[in-house]
């Protein structure tokens, strides 16, 4: 399979965007060829699609990574919340994403439970 068959617009693979949070210039396509939806350095994104209405968003605000979700097949997805309108979205994790930040998101519920850890001493 040639690259032009898999990607109808091979020149689009050189497209970049600037991260709203850290300023990193990011390749719009991940190493596996899928379109990237977030910065691999800080994991932040930009609200470009209104998933509730299904169309483009005029919000354009920063999307904060708040969690990871494990999909049925075992792949991870980043969960983002829009800083302006609070809409939630999820996008697949890319192979070159910051692994330390991903793990911090994954363990946050265990490190900061909604109840005092001392409660386990009484069990």
Short mmCIF file of C-alpha atoms in Angstrom, two decimals:
data_model
loop_
_atom_site.label_atom_id
_atom_site.label_comp_id
_atom_site.label_asym_id
_atom_site.label_seq_id
_atom_site.Cartn_x
_atom_site.Cartn_y
_atom_site.Cartn_z
CA UNK A 1 0.00 0.00 0.00
CA UNK A 2 1.52 3.32 -1.00
CA UNK A 3 1.50 6.37 1.24
CA UNK A 4 -0.81 8.19 -1.20
CA UNK A 5 -3.33 5.35 -0.98
CA UNK A 6 -3.39 5.42 2.82
CA UNK A 7 -3.23 9.24 3.02
CA UNK A 8 -5.05 10.92 0.09
CA UNK A 9 -3.20 14.20 0.74
CA UNK A 10 0.42 13.28 1.54
CA UNK A 11 1.42 16.95 1.78
CA UNK A 12 -0.99 17.32 4.73
CA UNK A 13 1.33 15.05 6.75
CA UNK A 14 3.67 18.05 7.16
CA UNK A 15 0.93 20.17 8.76
CA UNK A 16 1.67 21.53 12.24
CA UNK A 17 -0.12 23.43 14.98
CA UNK A 18 1.04 25.42 17.98
CA UNK A 19 0.07 24.21 21.44
CA UNK A 20 -2.11 26.76 23.27
CA UNK A 21 -0.55 25.86 26.62
CA UNK A 22 3.17 25.18 26.17
CA UNK A 23 3.76 26.71 22.71
CA UNK A 24 5.32 23.55 21.25
CA UNK A 25 5.05 23.25 17.46
CA UNK A 26 3.31 19.89 17.01
CA UNK A 27 3.04 17.67 13.93
CA UNK A 28 -0.66 17.25 13.08
CA UNK A 29 -0.10 13.54 12.49
CA UNK A 30 1.20 11.06 15.06
CA UNK A 31 3.99 8.61 14.13
CA UNK A 32 1.35 5.95 13.34
CA UNK A 33 -0.21 8.25 10.71
CA UNK A 34 -3.40 9.13 12.62
CA UNK A 35 -4.41 12.77 13.02
CA UNK A 36 -3.21 14.09 16.37
CA UNK A 37 -5.75 15.87 18.58
CA UNK A 38 -3.47 17.07 21.41
CA UNK A 39 0.06 18.17 22.26
CA UNK A 40 2.35 15.20 23.01
CA UNK A 41 4.36 17.30 25.47
CA UNK A 42 1.70 18.67 27.83
CA UNK A 43 -1.36 16.68 26.57
CA UNK A 44 -3.52 19.82 26.21
CA UNK A 45 -5.77 20.28 23.21
CA UNK A 46 -7.93 22.96 21.57
CA UNK A 47 -11.73 22.83 21.36
CA UNK A 48 -12.31 22.60 17.61
CA UNK A 49 -15.29 20.26 17.32
CA UNK A 50 -18.55 20.54 19.21
CA UNK A 51 -19.29 16.88 19.93
CA UNK A 52 -22.65 17.66 21.53
CA UNK A 53 -23.95 19.28 18.34
CA UNK A 54 -21.63 17.28 16.07
CA UNK A 55 -20.19 20.22 14.17
CA UNK A 56 -17.35 22.73 14.29
CA UNK A 57 -16.97 24.67 17.52
CA UNK A 58 -16.58 28.41 17.71
CA UNK A 59 -15.26 27.98 21.25
CA UNK A 60 -11.58 27.45 20.36
CA UNK A 61 -10.63 27.37 24.05
CA UNK A 62 -7.98 25.24 25.68
CA UNK A 63 -8.94 21.66 26.50
CA UNK A 64 -7.43 20.45 29.79
CA UNK A 65 -6.46 16.77 30.12
CA UNK A 66 -8.36 15.48 33.16
CA UNK A 67 -8.16 11.70 32.94
CA UNK A 68 -7.38 8.63 30.89
CA UNK A 69 -9.90 5.98 29.92
CA UNK A 70 -9.10 2.40 28.99
CA UNK A 71 -11.09 1.27 25.96
CA UNK A 72 -12.43 -2.28 25.48
CA UNK A 73 -9.46 -3.28 23.35
CA UNK A 74 -7.02 -2.07 26.01
CA UNK A 75 -6.02 1.16 24.24
CA UNK A 76 -5.94 4.37 26.28
CA UNK A 77 -7.80 7.56 25.47
CA UNK A 78 -7.24 11.02 26.90
CA UNK A 79 -10.29 12.73 28.39
CA UNK A 80 -10.30 16.52 28.02
CA UNK A 81 -12.54 19.24 29.48
CA UNK A 82 -12.97 22.59 27.74
CA UNK A 83 -11.84 25.49 29.94
CA UNK A 84 -14.60 27.72 28.53
CA UNK A 85 -17.72 25.63 27.89
CA UNK A 86 -16.79 22.53 29.99
CA UNK A 87 -17.61 20.02 27.22
CA UNK A 88 -15.86 16.65 27.62
CA UNK A 89 -14.10 14.90 24.74
CA UNK A 90 -11.82 11.89 24.38
CA UNK A 91 -9.12 11.08 21.86
CA UNK A 92 -6.73 8.13 21.50
CA UNK A 93 -3.35 8.35 23.20
CA UNK A 94 -0.47 8.56 20.73
CA UNK A 95 2.73 6.54 21.03
CA UNK A 96 4.91 9.62 21.51
CA UNK A 97 2.78 11.24 24.25
CA UNK A 98 4.45 12.23 27.51
CA UNK A 99 4.35 8.95 29.46
CA UNK A 100 4.96 10.57 32.85
CA UNK A 101 1.95 12.88 32.43
CA UNK A 102 -0.20 9.96 31.24
CA UNK A 103 0.70 7.97 34.36
CA UNK A 104 0.00 10.97 36.60
CA UNK A 105 -3.49 11.21 35.10
CA UNK A 106 -4.02 7.46 35.47
CA UNK A 107 -3.09 7.30 39.17
CA UNK A 108 -4.68 10.60 40.25
CA UNK A 109 -7.92 8.95 41.49
CA UNK A 110 -5.88 6.59 43.68
CA UNK A 111 -3.57 9.32 44.96
CA UNK A 112 -6.42 11.75 45.70
CA UNK A 113 -9.49 9.71 46.68
CA UNK A 114 -12.72 11.55 47.63
CA UNK A 115 -12.52 10.13 51.18
CA UNK A 116 -9.81 10.04 53.87
CA UNK A 117 -7.37 7.16 53.48
CA UNK A 118 -7.47 6.69 57.26
CA UNK A 119 -10.90 5.07 56.77
CA UNK A 120 -9.10 1.90 55.63
CA UNK A 121 -7.52 1.53 59.07
CA UNK A 122 -10.97 0.80 60.57
CA UNK A 123 -11.77 -2.05 58.15
#
